Amino acid sequence: MGSGGIRPPLGGLRALQEESLGDPDVCVAVIDGPVDLSHPCFAGANLRRITTLVQDPAGRGPMSVHGTHVTSMIFGQPGSSVSGVAPKCRGLILPVFRDIQEGHLPQLDLARAIEQAVQEGAHIINVSGGERSPNGQADTTLQRALRLCEENNVLVVAATGNDGCPCLQVPAALASVLAVGALGKNGEPYEMSNWGDAYRVNGVLAPGEGIRGAAPGGGTIALTGSSFATPLVSGVAALLLSIQRRVGGSIDPRAVADAILHTAARCDLPDAAQCHRYLAGIINISGAHASISKGETTVPDLNSGVRAASVEISADSDGAPAAAADTNAPAIADGDVTTVAAPVASAPAGRPAVSESPATAVNASAEPPGGANPGAVVAAGAAPGVAPAAGPAPGITPAAG
């Protein structure tokens, strides 16, 4: 029906993109799997691959699928098969997950990639992955990398994971990080999206079910999980930074994170226990836009309830995101959801391993069960044909549904 990806057919995102499609001085780093930069949706995008421990070219494996999809949600160019949220911003690609391994990654390797992104000038770092942590604490190397981000006013946006439980994963559970959970097509928290007390303070929900993005080789694919909600929030944050700069203010990622959190549509359900799954609320793009345009860093709670939030994701008549007319992309059948495991990279002895978390994909790859996720702790999204993992694995994994 139209181009894939998250598009602006409804209020908030449309208005935001009408004001700005991004500023090349605003830099977003994507820490994930390899990215197929030859995909047509990236033609004209300002993207640069940074040298990391993973030098593998993008292939057709689960981590390349994950990394290419996540990156397209931010940087897919207007008029292409996938229109990203902030296509005119500058992007850094830092691959950390390998197709040939199982998607696990030591926290040390994630920390190194975060430090590289800061050194290369990133304002926002997207981590669609993470590692389960009983107390929400990271190891010392990852804590140090996140302190570096705080000291340099760099915003890390990370997925909450897809275990369907009140459980935390790092880096999303850390207070300085903007955590993102997945919202289902029905406007309610996606059933596999994680929640927890820490996320009530630093987390928002964004559309994360059946999200269509770029697939290696030139096609498109629809995937589900917090991994794919995360780049929507990173892209919105990048546009808000672009607007800050356009109106003559300084680029202030922390103020943007505060605006997103303080304007989120709060849960007003009668059963307070159900509200835990809504984190701090559903992203309210219009509210955050108004806050930044006025130069505010905090605003009164809108108290509009969870149903009032803007969920700006285009959909076909069956409720799934609109798919591009692309013969290379798998056809999407209503209700056709597959759970698969994403690869996990082995961790050196003595280091915490990063693994991927369970993910579901609509006729496409989804993220693996608990463990390393592309780009950080649990990420959602693996490739078709990969068997589900038996259970959560230690380490950072892609957070896909």
mmCIF file of C-alpha atoms in Angstrom:
data_model
loop_
_atom_site.group_PDB
_atom_site.id
_atom_site.type_symbol
_atom_site.label_atom_id
_atom_site.label_comp_id
_atom_site.label_asym_id
_atom_site.label_seq_id
_atom_site.Cartn_x
_atom_site.Cartn_y
_atom_site.Cartn_z
ATOM 1 C CA MET A 1 0.000 0.000 0.000
ATOM 2 C CA GLY A 2 2.749 2.465 0.625
ATOM 3 C CA SER A 3 6.270 2.668 1.917
ATOM 4 C CA GLY A 4 7.129 0.613 4.943
ATOM 5 C CA GLY A 5 8.420 1.719 8.293
ATOM 6 C CA ILE A 6 7.007 4.130 10.791
ATOM 7 C CA ARG A 7 5.372 6.926 8.863
ATOM 8 C CA PRO A 8 3.561 10.095 9.958
ATOM 9 C CA PRO A 9 -0.130 9.615 9.088
ATOM 10 C CA LEU A 10 -1.341 10.708 12.528
ATOM 11 C CA GLY A 11 -0.827 13.983 14.349
ATOM 12 C CA GLY A 12 2.326 14.072 16.449
ATOM 13 C CA LEU A 13 4.952 12.481 14.248
ATOM 14 C CA ARG A 14 3.602 14.115 11.104
ATOM 15 C CA ALA A 15 3.765 17.558 12.697
ATOM 16 C CA LEU A 16 7.239 16.889 14.049
ATOM 17 C CA GLN A 17 8.543 15.783 10.647
ATOM 18 C CA GLU A 18 6.894 18.729 8.949
ATOM 19 C CA GLU A 19 9.078 20.942 11.117
ATOM 20 C CA SER A 20 12.223 18.861 10.701
ATOM 21 C CA LEU A 21 13.394 15.617 9.128
ATOM 22 C CA GLY A 22 16.587 15.944 11.112
ATOM 23 C CA ASP A 23 19.757 18.012 11.186
ATOM 24 C CA PRO A 24 23.093 16.567 9.967
ATOM 25 C CA ASP A 25 24.727 18.106 13.035
ATOM 26 C CA VAL A 26 22.640 15.762 15.198
ATOM 27 C CA CYS A 27 24.327 12.378 15.397
ATOM 28 C CA VAL A 28 22.663 9.050 16.271
ATOM 29 C CA ALA A 29 24.760 5.924 16.828
ATOM 30 C CA VAL A 30 23.259 2.459 16.298
ATOM 31 C CA ILE A 31 24.975 -0.339 18.229
ATOM 32 C CA ASP A 32 23.568 -3.538 16.729
ATOM 33 C CA GLY A 33 24.237 -6.203 14.121
ATOM 34 C CA PRO A 34 25.832 -5.546 10.708
ATOM 35 C CA VAL A 35 23.819 -3.225 8.457
ATOM 36 C CA ASP A 36 23.254 -3.667 4.721
ATOM 37 C CA LEU A 37 24.128 -0.100 3.733
ATOM 38 C CA SER A 38 23.555 -0.995 0.072
ATOM 39 C CA HIS A 39 19.803 -1.276 0.747
ATOM 40 C CA PRO A 40 17.953 1.268 -1.437
ATOM 41 C CA CYS A 41 16.322 2.887 1.603
ATOM 42 C CA PHE A 42 19.749 4.180 2.677
ATOM 43 C CA ALA A 43 20.542 5.875 -0.666
ATOM 44 C CA GLY A 44 21.436 9.449 0.269
ATOM 45 C CA ALA A 45 21.590 8.767 4.021
ATOM 46 C CA ASN A 46 24.518 10.244 5.958
ATOM 47 C CA LEU A 47 25.798 7.014 7.522
ATOM 48 C CA ARG A 48 29.288 5.903 8.496
ATOM 49 C CA ARG A 49 30.344 2.489 9.738
ATOM 50 C CA ILE A 50 32.783 2.656 12.653
ATOM 51 C CA THR A 51 35.501 0.029 13.041
ATOM 52 C CA THR A 52 34.569 -2.313 15.886
ATOM 53 C CA LEU A 53 35.511 -5.843 16.931
ATOM 54 C CA VAL A 54 32.890 -7.075 14.434
ATOM 55 C CA GLN A 55 34.206 -6.518 10.919
ATOM 56 C CA ASP A 56 31.836 -8.947 9.183
ATOM 57 C CA PRO A 57 29.884 -7.551 6.211
ATOM 58 C CA ALA A 58 26.109 -7.674 6.434
ATOM 59 C CA GLY A 59 24.658 -10.971 5.280
ATOM 60 C CA ARG A 60 21.231 -12.591 5.472
ATOM 61 C CA GLY A 61 21.644 -13.880 9.041
ATOM 62 C CA PRO A 62 19.604 -12.868 12.079
ATOM 63 C CA MET A 63 21.916 -10.169 13.372
ATOM 64 C CA SER A 64 22.201 -8.525 9.956
ATOM 65 C CA VAL A 65 18.409 -8.635 9.702
ATOM 66 C CA HIS A 66 18.136 -7.057 13.141
ATOM 67 C CA GLY A 67 20.754 -4.372 12.546
ATOM 68 C CA THR A 68 19.476 -3.430 9.088
ATOM 69 C CA HIS A 69 15.869 -3.216 10.290
ATOM 70 C CA VAL A 70 16.655 -1.103 13.372
ATOM 71 C CA THR A 71 18.858 1.280 11.385
ATOM 72 C CA SER A 72 16.200 1.750 8.695
ATOM 73 C CA MET A 73 13.641 2.845 11.276
ATOM 74 C CA ILE A 74 15.771 5.910 11.950
ATOM 75 C CA PHE A 75 17.571 6.580 8.661
ATOM 76 C CA GLY A 76 15.382 5.164 5.875
ATOM 77 C CA GLN A 77 15.082 7.924 3.288
ATOM 78 C CA PRO A 78 11.807 9.622 2.292
ATOM 79 C CA GLY A 79 10.148 8.032 -0.730
ATOM 80 C CA SER A 80 11.995 4.729 -0.314
ATOM 81 C CA SER A 81 10.551 1.391 0.758
ATOM 82 C CA VAL A 82 11.180 2.358 4.398
ATOM 83 C CA SER A 83 10.773 5.952 5.528
ATOM 84 C CA GLY A 84 12.695 6.449 8.762
ATOM 85 C CA VAL A 85 11.866 8.835 11.566
ATOM 86 C CA ALA A 86 14.955 11.092 11.348
ATOM 87 C CA PRO A 87 16.355 10.523 7.841
ATOM 88 C CA LYS A 88 18.401 13.725 7.634
ATOM 89 C CA CYS A 89 20.349 13.210 10.848
ATOM 90 C CA ARG A 90 23.873 11.826 10.750
ATOM 91 C CA GLY A 91 24.346 8.192 11.706
ATOM 92 C CA LEU A 92 27.131 6.034 13.086
ATOM 93 C CA ILE A 93 26.917 2.261 12.639
ATOM 94 C CA LEU A 94 28.752 0.196 15.254
ATOM 95 C CA PRO A 95 28.268 -3.560 14.673
ATOM 96 C CA VAL A 96 28.676 -5.710 17.786
ATOM 97 C CA PHE A 97 26.628 -8.841 16.950
ATOM 98 C CA ARG A 98 27.770 -11.496 14.498
ATOM 99 C CA ASP A 99 25.553 -13.593 12.262
ATOM 100 C CA ILE A 100 27.779 -16.618 12.677
ATOM 101 C CA GLN A 101 27.415 -16.628 16.438
ATOM 102 C CA GLU A 102 24.381 -16.702 18.643
ATOM 103 C CA GLY A 103 23.836 -13.041 19.453
ATOM 104 C CA HIS A 104 25.484 -12.930 22.857
ATOM 105 C CA LEU A 105 27.867 -10.165 23.716
ATOM 106 C CA PRO A 106 29.941 -9.377 26.827
ATOM 107 C CA GLN A 107 28.979 -6.184 28.611
ATOM 108 C CA LEU A 108 32.615 -5.162 28.145
ATOM 109 C CA ASP A 109 32.182 -5.169 24.350
ATOM 110 C CA LEU A 110 28.995 -3.142 24.601
ATOM 111 C CA ALA A 111 30.760 -0.680 26.896
ATOM 112 C CA ARG A 112 33.583 -0.297 24.370
ATOM 113 C CA ALA A 113 31.126 0.414 21.571
ATOM 114 C CA ILE A 114 29.314 3.027 23.687
ATOM 115 C CA GLU A 115 32.627 4.736 24.462
ATOM 116 C CA GLN A 116 33.500 4.711 20.742
ATOM 117 C CA ALA A 117 30.166 6.294 19.890
ATOM 118 C CA VAL A 118 30.768 9.091 22.404
ATOM 119 C CA GLN A 119 34.266 9.684 21.037
ATOM 120 C CA GLU A 120 32.849 9.870 17.486
ATOM 121 C CA GLY A 121 30.413 12.622 18.473
ATOM 122 C CA ALA A 122 27.116 10.792 19.015
ATOM 123 C CA HIS A 123 24.316 12.681 20.772
ATOM 124 C CA ILE A 124 22.025 9.637 20.954
ATOM 125 C CA ILE A 125 23.006 5.962 21.151
ATOM 126 C CA ASN A 126 20.408 3.346 20.189
ATOM 127 C CA VAL A 127 20.825 -0.021 21.912
ATOM 128 C CA SER A 128 18.119 -2.484 20.844
ATOM 129 C CA GLY A 129 19.329 -5.191 23.186
ATOM 130 C CA GLY A 130 20.361 -5.936 26.730
ATOM 131 C CA GLU A 131 21.127 -8.454 29.449
ATOM 132 C CA ARG A 132 18.817 -9.560 32.250
ATOM 133 C CA SER A 133 19.928 -8.285 35.658
ATOM 134 C CA PRO A 134 18.140 -9.282 38.885
ATOM 135 C CA ASN A 135 18.899 -5.932 40.540
ATOM 136 C CA GLY A 136 19.123 -3.775 37.410
ATOM 137 C CA GLN A 137 22.845 -3.190 37.893
ATOM 138 C CA ALA A 138 25.472 -3.350 35.157
ATOM 139 C CA ASP A 139 29.073 -4.473 35.516
ATOM 140 C CA THR A 140 31.711 -1.848 36.210
ATOM 141 C CA THR A 141 32.803 -1.438 32.588
ATOM 142 C CA LEU A 142 29.268 -0.724 31.368
ATOM 143 C CA GLN A 143 28.614 1.577 34.323
ATOM 144 C CA ARG A 144 31.753 3.504 33.426
ATOM 145 C CA ALA A 145 30.663 3.838 29.793
ATOM 146 C CA LEU A 146 27.259 5.130 30.871
ATOM 147 C CA ARG A 147 28.915 7.655 33.219
ATOM 148 C CA LEU A 148 30.933 8.863 30.224
ATOM 149 C CA CYS A 149 27.619 9.410 28.420
ATOM 150 C CA GLU A 150 26.246 11.401 31.356
ATOM 151 C CA GLU A 151 29.392 13.524 31.584
ATOM 152 C CA ASN A 152 29.154 14.344 27.865
ATOM 153 C CA ASN A 153 25.331 14.717 27.785
ATOM 154 C CA VAL A 154 24.869 11.761 25.440
ATOM 155 C CA LEU A 155 21.513 9.984 25.637
ATOM 156 C CA VAL A 156 21.405 6.180 25.552
ATOM 157 C CA VAL A 157 18.037 4.780 24.420
ATOM 158 C CA ALA A 158 17.714 1.059 25.164
ATOM 159 C CA ALA A 159 15.147 -1.729 24.884
ATOM 160 C CA THR A 160 13.501 -3.187 27.996
ATOM 161 C CA GLY A 161 13.503 -6.732 26.600
ATOM 162 C CA ASN A 162 10.877 -9.282 25.675
ATOM 163 C CA ASP A 163 10.530 -11.847 28.414
ATOM 164 C CA GLY A 164 6.971 -10.874 29.355
ATOM 165 C CA CYS A 165 7.842 -10.417 33.024
ATOM 166 C CA PRO A 166 8.556 -7.754 35.660
ATOM 167 C CA CYS A 167 12.280 -8.125 35.045
ATOM 168 C CA LEU A 168 15.046 -5.658 34.359
ATOM 169 C CA GLN A 169 17.823 -5.694 31.834
ATOM 170 C CA VAL A 170 20.843 -3.488 31.387
ATOM 171 C CA PRO A 171 21.537 -0.952 30.104
ATOM 172 C CA ALA A 172 17.806 -0.060 30.001
ATOM 173 C CA ALA A 173 17.355 -0.321 33.790
ATOM 174 C CA LEU A 174 20.049 2.265 34.550
ATOM 175 C CA ALA A 175 18.639 5.624 35.647
ATOM 176 C CA SER A 176 20.520 7.683 33.034
ATOM 177 C CA VAL A 177 19.136 5.579 30.160
ATOM 178 C CA LEU A 178 15.817 6.205 28.382
ATOM 179 C CA ALA A 179 14.199 2.748 28.386
ATOM 180 C CA VAL A 180 11.685 1.685 25.727
ATOM 181 C CA GLY A 181 9.088 -1.065 25.857
ATOM 182 C CA ALA A 182 6.842 -2.296 23.060
ATOM 183 C CA LEU A 183 3.258 -1.198 22.519
ATOM 184 C CA GLY A 184 0.961 -3.617 20.684
ATOM 185 C CA LYS A 185 -1.298 -2.854 17.749
ATOM 186 C CA ASN A 186 -4.216 -2.676 20.186
ATOM 187 C CA GLY A 187 -2.686 0.322 21.966
ATOM 188 C CA GLU A 188 -1.827 -1.742 25.036
ATOM 189 C CA PRO A 189 1.555 -3.032 26.237
ATOM 190 C CA TYR A 190 2.757 -5.864 24.019
ATOM 191 C CA GLU A 191 2.380 -9.082 25.992
ATOM 192 C CA MET A 192 6.073 -10.010 25.853
ATOM 193 C CA SER A 193 7.416 -6.537 26.664
ATOM 194 C CA ASN A 194 9.149 -6.370 30.050
ATOM 195 C CA TRP A 195 8.251 -4.032 32.882
ATOM 196 C CA GLY A 196 9.643 -3.250 36.340
ATOM 197 C CA ASP A 197 9.945 -0.548 38.997
ATOM 198 C CA ALA A 198 12.975 1.105 37.397
ATOM 199 C CA TYR A 199 11.080 1.497 34.118
ATOM 200 C CA ARG A 200 8.249 3.351 35.898
ATOM 201 C CA VAL A 201 10.743 6.206 36.234
ATOM 202 C CA ASN A 202 12.864 6.054 33.077
ATOM 203 C CA GLY A 203 10.785 4.148 30.489
ATOM 204 C CA VAL A 204 8.124 4.750 27.848
ATOM 205 C CA LEU A 205 6.150 2.503 25.525
ATOM 206 C CA ALA A 206 6.244 2.981 21.751
ATOM 207 C CA PRO A 207 4.796 0.961 18.835
ATOM 208 C CA GLY A 208 6.664 -2.339 18.606
ATOM 209 C CA GLU A 209 4.385 -4.951 17.054
ATOM 210 C CA GLY A 210 4.599 -5.859 13.366
ATOM 211 C CA ILE A 211 6.994 -3.025 12.535
ATOM 212 C CA ARG A 212 8.103 -3.109 8.908
ATOM 213 C CA GLY A 213 11.660 -2.147 8.127
ATOM 214 C CA ALA A 214 14.498 -2.888 5.743
ATOM 215 C CA ALA A 215 15.851 -6.417 5.267
ATOM 216 C CA PRO A 216 19.308 -7.263 3.890
ATOM 217 C CA GLY A 217 19.246 -7.676 0.130
ATOM 218 C CA GLY A 218 16.830 -4.853 -0.620
ATOM 219 C CA GLY A 219 13.507 -6.126 0.710
ATOM 220 C CA THR A 220 11.421 -5.311 3.767
ATOM 221 C CA ILE A 221 10.359 -7.360 6.761
ATOM 222 C CA ALA A 222 7.972 -6.910 9.705
ATOM 223 C CA LEU A 223 9.325 -7.634 13.179
ATOM 224 C CA THR A 224 7.997 -7.383 16.715
ATOM 225 C CA GLY A 225 9.621 -6.509 20.026
ATOM 226 C CA SER A 226 11.088 -3.767 22.159
ATOM 227 C CA SER A 227 14.092 -3.745 19.796
ATOM 228 C CA PHE A 228 11.905 -2.176 17.129
ATOM 229 C CA ALA A 229 10.114 0.270 19.427
ATOM 230 C CA THR A 230 13.482 1.639 20.548
ATOM 231 C CA PRO A 231 14.575 3.242 17.225
ATOM 232 C CA LEU A 232 11.230 5.050 17.000
ATOM 233 C CA VAL A 233 12.033 6.795 20.282
ATOM 234 C CA SER A 234 15.649 7.405 19.251
ATOM 235 C CA GLY A 235 14.406 8.945 15.996
ATOM 236 C CA VAL A 236 11.892 11.183 17.777
ATOM 237 C CA ALA A 237 14.611 12.289 20.206
ATOM 238 C CA ALA A 238 16.876 13.114 17.247
ATOM 239 C CA LEU A 239 14.161 15.273 15.658
ATOM 240 C CA LEU A 240 13.603 17.095 18.948
ATOM 241 C CA LEU A 241 17.345 17.794 19.142
ATOM 242 C CA SER A 242 17.203 19.070 15.558
ATOM 243 C CA ILE A 243 14.407 21.453 16.527
ATOM 244 C CA GLN A 244 16.386 22.618 19.570
ATOM 245 C CA ARG A 245 19.245 23.526 17.260
ATOM 246 C CA ARG A 246 17.010 25.166 14.657
ATOM 247 C CA VAL A 247 15.463 27.544 17.164
ATOM 248 C CA GLY A 248 18.898 28.624 18.305
ATOM 249 C CA GLY A 249 19.226 26.634 21.498
ATOM 250 C CA SER A 250 22.020 24.265 22.389
ATOM 251 C CA ILE A 251 21.620 20.564 21.673
ATOM 252 C CA ASP A 252 20.576 19.067 25.000
ATOM 253 C CA PRO A 253 19.828 15.327 24.902
ATOM 254 C CA ARG A 254 19.023 15.186 28.630
ATOM 255 C CA ALA A 255 16.355 17.879 28.226
ATOM 256 C CA VAL A 256 14.859 15.902 25.333
ATOM 257 C CA ALA A 257 14.748 12.724 27.429
ATOM 258 C CA ASP A 258 13.058 14.660 30.239
ATOM 259 C CA ALA A 259 10.490 16.055 27.802
ATOM 260 C CA ILE A 260 9.684 12.571 26.471
ATOM 261 C CA LEU A 261 9.304 11.160 29.987
ATOM 262 C CA HIS A 262 7.353 14.045 31.504
ATOM 263 C CA THR A 263 4.861 14.300 28.657
ATOM 264 C CA ALA A 264 4.221 10.558 28.336
ATOM 265 C CA ALA A 265 0.532 9.637 28.572
ATOM 266 C CA ARG A 266 0.137 8.105 32.006
ATOM 267 C CA CYS A 267 -1.826 5.004 32.809
ATOM 268 C CA ASP A 268 -5.181 5.785 34.438
ATOM 269 C CA LEU A 269 -6.616 2.267 34.577
ATOM 270 C CA PRO A 270 -8.675 1.448 37.688
ATOM 271 C CA ASP A 271 -6.420 -1.504 38.523
ATOM 272 C CA ALA A 272 -3.167 0.101 39.614
ATOM 273 C CA ALA A 273 -1.308 -3.197 39.220
ATOM 274 C CA GLN A 274 -1.948 -3.120 35.465
ATOM 275 C CA CYS A 275 -0.301 0.281 35.211
ATOM 276 C CA HIS A 276 3.144 -1.190 35.919
ATOM 277 C CA ARG A 277 3.165 -2.561 32.388
ATOM 278 C CA TYR A 278 2.811 0.964 30.961
ATOM 279 C CA LEU A 279 6.167 2.055 32.451
ATOM 280 C CA ALA A 280 6.154 5.868 32.834
ATOM 281 C CA GLY A 281 3.550 6.065 30.054
ATOM 282 C CA ILE A 282 3.070 5.874 26.298
ATOM 283 C CA ILE A 283 5.211 8.213 24.233
ATOM 284 C CA ASN A 284 3.320 11.412 23.486
ATOM 285 C CA ILE A 285 5.119 12.899 20.507
ATOM 286 C CA SER A 286 2.930 16.019 20.348
ATOM 287 C CA GLY A 287 3.484 16.753 24.027
ATOM 288 C CA ALA A 288 7.260 16.331 23.822
ATOM 289 C CA HIS A 289 7.337 18.484 20.678
ATOM 290 C CA ALA A 290 5.394 21.273 22.396
ATOM 291 C CA SER A 291 7.653 21.069 25.451
ATOM 292 C CA ILE A 292 10.866 21.365 23.444
ATOM 293 C CA SER A 293 9.438 24.117 21.218
ATOM 294 C CA LYS A 294 8.674 26.152 24.343
ATOM 295 C CA GLY A 295 12.131 25.527 25.731
ATOM 296 C CA GLU A 296 10.760 23.578 28.689
ATOM 297 C CA THR A 297 12.479 20.599 30.231
ATOM 298 C CA THR A 298 9.548 19.563 32.380
ATOM 299 C CA VAL A 299 5.829 19.994 31.908
ATOM 300 C CA PRO A 300 2.749 19.205 33.947
ATOM 301 C CA ASP A 301 1.460 15.628 33.682
ATOM 302 C CA LEU A 302 -1.111 15.606 30.891
ATOM 303 C CA ASN A 303 -3.101 12.907 32.697
ATOM 304 C CA SER A 304 -4.784 12.074 29.455
ATOM 305 C CA GLY A 305 -4.711 8.347 30.058
ATOM 306 C CA VAL A 306 -3.032 5.642 28.094
ATOM 307 C CA ARG A 307 -5.579 5.694 25.277
ATOM 308 C CA ALA A 308 -4.853 9.358 24.545
ATOM 309 C CA ALA A 309 -1.275 8.889 23.480
ATOM 310 C CA SER A 310 -0.300 9.414 19.858
ATOM 311 C CA VAL A 311 0.634 6.105 18.281
ATOM 312 C CA GLU A 312 1.899 7.289 14.930
ATOM 313 C CA ILE A 313 2.368 4.177 12.908
ATOM 314 C CA SER A 314 0.769 3.692 9.539
ATOM 315 C CA ALA A 315 -1.291 0.559 9.105
ATOM 316 C CA ASP A 316 -2.968 -1.486 6.449
ATOM 317 C CA SER A 317 -6.601 -2.423 6.831
ATOM 318 C CA ASP A 318 -5.640 -5.503 8.842
ATOM 319 C CA GLY A 319 -3.961 -3.349 11.449
ATOM 320 C CA ALA A 320 -0.415 -4.237 10.466
ATOM 321 C CA PRO A 321 2.049 -1.533 9.468
ATOM 322 C CA ALA A 322 1.752 -0.721 5.791
ATOM 323 C CA ALA A 323 4.076 -2.846 3.714
ATOM 324 C CA ALA A 324 6.015 -1.671 0.726
ATOM 325 C CA ALA A 325 5.115 -3.171 -2.617
ATOM 326 C CA ASP A 326 8.377 -5.088 -2.687
ATOM 327 C CA THR A 327 8.615 -8.461 -4.372
ATOM 328 C CA ASN A 328 11.705 -9.272 -2.327
ATOM 329 C CA ALA A 329 9.883 -8.909 0.966
ATOM 330 C CA PRO A 330 8.039 -11.817 2.544
ATOM 331 C CA ALA A 331 4.273 -11.586 2.361
ATOM 332 C CA ILE A 332 2.631 -10.832 5.675
ATOM 333 C CA ALA A 333 -0.366 -12.895 6.655
ATOM 334 C CA ASP A 334 -2.608 -11.579 9.382
ATOM 335 C CA GLY A 335 -1.756 -13.246 12.653
ATOM 336 C CA ASP A 336 1.271 -15.072 11.254
ATOM 337 C CA VAL A 337 3.724 -14.672 14.104
ATOM 338 C CA THR A 338 6.826 -16.752 14.634
ATOM 339 C CA THR A 339 9.110 -16.869 17.649
ATOM 340 C CA VAL A 340 12.742 -17.439 16.846
ATOM 341 C CA ALA A 341 16.071 -17.231 18.566
ATOM 342 C CA ALA A 342 18.704 -14.742 17.561
ATOM 343 C CA PRO A 343 22.384 -15.630 17.455
ATOM 344 C CA VAL A 344 24.420 -15.126 20.581
ATOM 345 C CA ALA A 345 28.068 -14.237 20.488
ATOM 346 C CA SER A 346 30.282 -16.238 22.795
ATOM 347 C CA ALA A 347 31.858 -14.346 25.660
ATOM 348 C CA PRO A 348 35.471 -14.698 26.693
ATOM 349 C CA ALA A 349 36.014 -16.478 29.993
ATOM 350 C CA GLY A 350 35.624 -14.235 32.996
ATOM 351 C CA ARG A 351 33.466 -11.643 31.226
ATOM 352 C CA PRO A 352 29.693 -11.287 31.524
ATOM 353 C CA ALA A 353 28.159 -12.513 28.285
ATOM 354 C CA VAL A 354 25.707 -10.450 26.331
ATOM 355 C CA SER A 355 22.820 -12.383 24.912
ATOM 356 C CA GLU A 356 19.608 -11.818 23.019
ATOM 357 C CA SER A 357 16.089 -12.029 24.318
ATOM 358 C CA PRO A 358 13.009 -13.757 22.890
ATOM 359 C CA ALA A 359 11.465 -12.076 19.945
ATOM 360 C CA THR A 360 8.604 -12.594 17.601
ATOM 361 C CA ALA A 361 8.490 -11.724 13.955
ATOM 362 C CA VAL A 362 5.617 -11.385 11.571
ATOM 363 C CA ASN A 363 6.580 -13.626 8.659
ATOM 364 C CA ALA A 364 10.105 -12.551 9.398
ATOM 365 C CA SER A 365 12.972 -12.870 11.763
ATOM 366 C CA ALA A 366 12.406 -11.976 15.353
ATOM 367 C CA GLU A 367 14.529 -11.538 18.408
ATOM 368 C CA PRO A 368 15.894 -14.354 20.499
ATOM 369 C CA PRO A 369 14.960 -15.383 23.980
ATOM 370 C CA GLY A 370 16.697 -13.790 26.954
ATOM 371 C CA GLY A 371 20.314 -13.177 26.286
ATOM 372 C CA ALA A 372 22.310 -10.878 24.145
ATOM 373 C CA ASN A 373 20.495 -8.506 21.877
ATOM 374 C CA PRO A 374 21.959 -6.596 19.002
ATOM 375 C CA GLY A 375 23.444 -3.434 20.288
ATOM 376 C CA ALA A 376 23.068 -4.042 23.984
ATOM 377 C CA VAL A 377 21.258 -6.095 26.513
ATOM 378 C CA VAL A 378 18.318 -8.161 25.328
ATOM 379 C CA ALA A 379 17.213 -7.297 21.819
ATOM 380 C CA ALA A 380 14.241 -8.679 19.972
ATOM 381 C CA GLY A 381 14.487 -10.119 16.538
ATOM 382 C CA ALA A 382 16.095 -13.091 14.944
ATOM 383 C CA ALA A 383 16.121 -14.579 11.541
ATOM 384 C CA PRO A 384 13.699 -17.062 10.032
ATOM 385 C CA GLY A 385 14.694 -20.640 10.566
ATOM 386 C CA VAL A 386 16.586 -20.092 13.814
ATOM 387 C CA ALA A 387 15.304 -22.326 16.575
ATOM 388 C CA PRO A 388 14.026 -20.724 19.766
ATOM 389 C CA ALA A 389 16.504 -20.681 22.611
ATOM 390 C CA ALA A 390 15.760 -22.954 25.519
ATOM 391 C CA GLY A 391 15.842 -20.065 27.947
ATOM 392 C CA PRO A 392 17.496 -16.778 28.768
ATOM 393 C CA ALA A 393 21.224 -16.851 28.230
ATOM 394 C CA PRO A 394 23.724 -14.681 30.077
ATOM 395 C CA GLY A 395 24.973 -11.699 28.159
ATOM 396 C CA ILE A 396 23.611 -8.874 26.053
ATOM 397 C CA THR A 397 21.124 -9.955 23.440
ATOM 398 C CA PRO A 398 18.882 -8.269 20.869
ATOM 399 C CA ALA A 399 15.495 -7.307 22.254
ATOM 400 C CA ALA A 400 12.947 -8.249 19.701
ATOM 401 C CA GLY A 401 9.696 -9.520 20.824
#
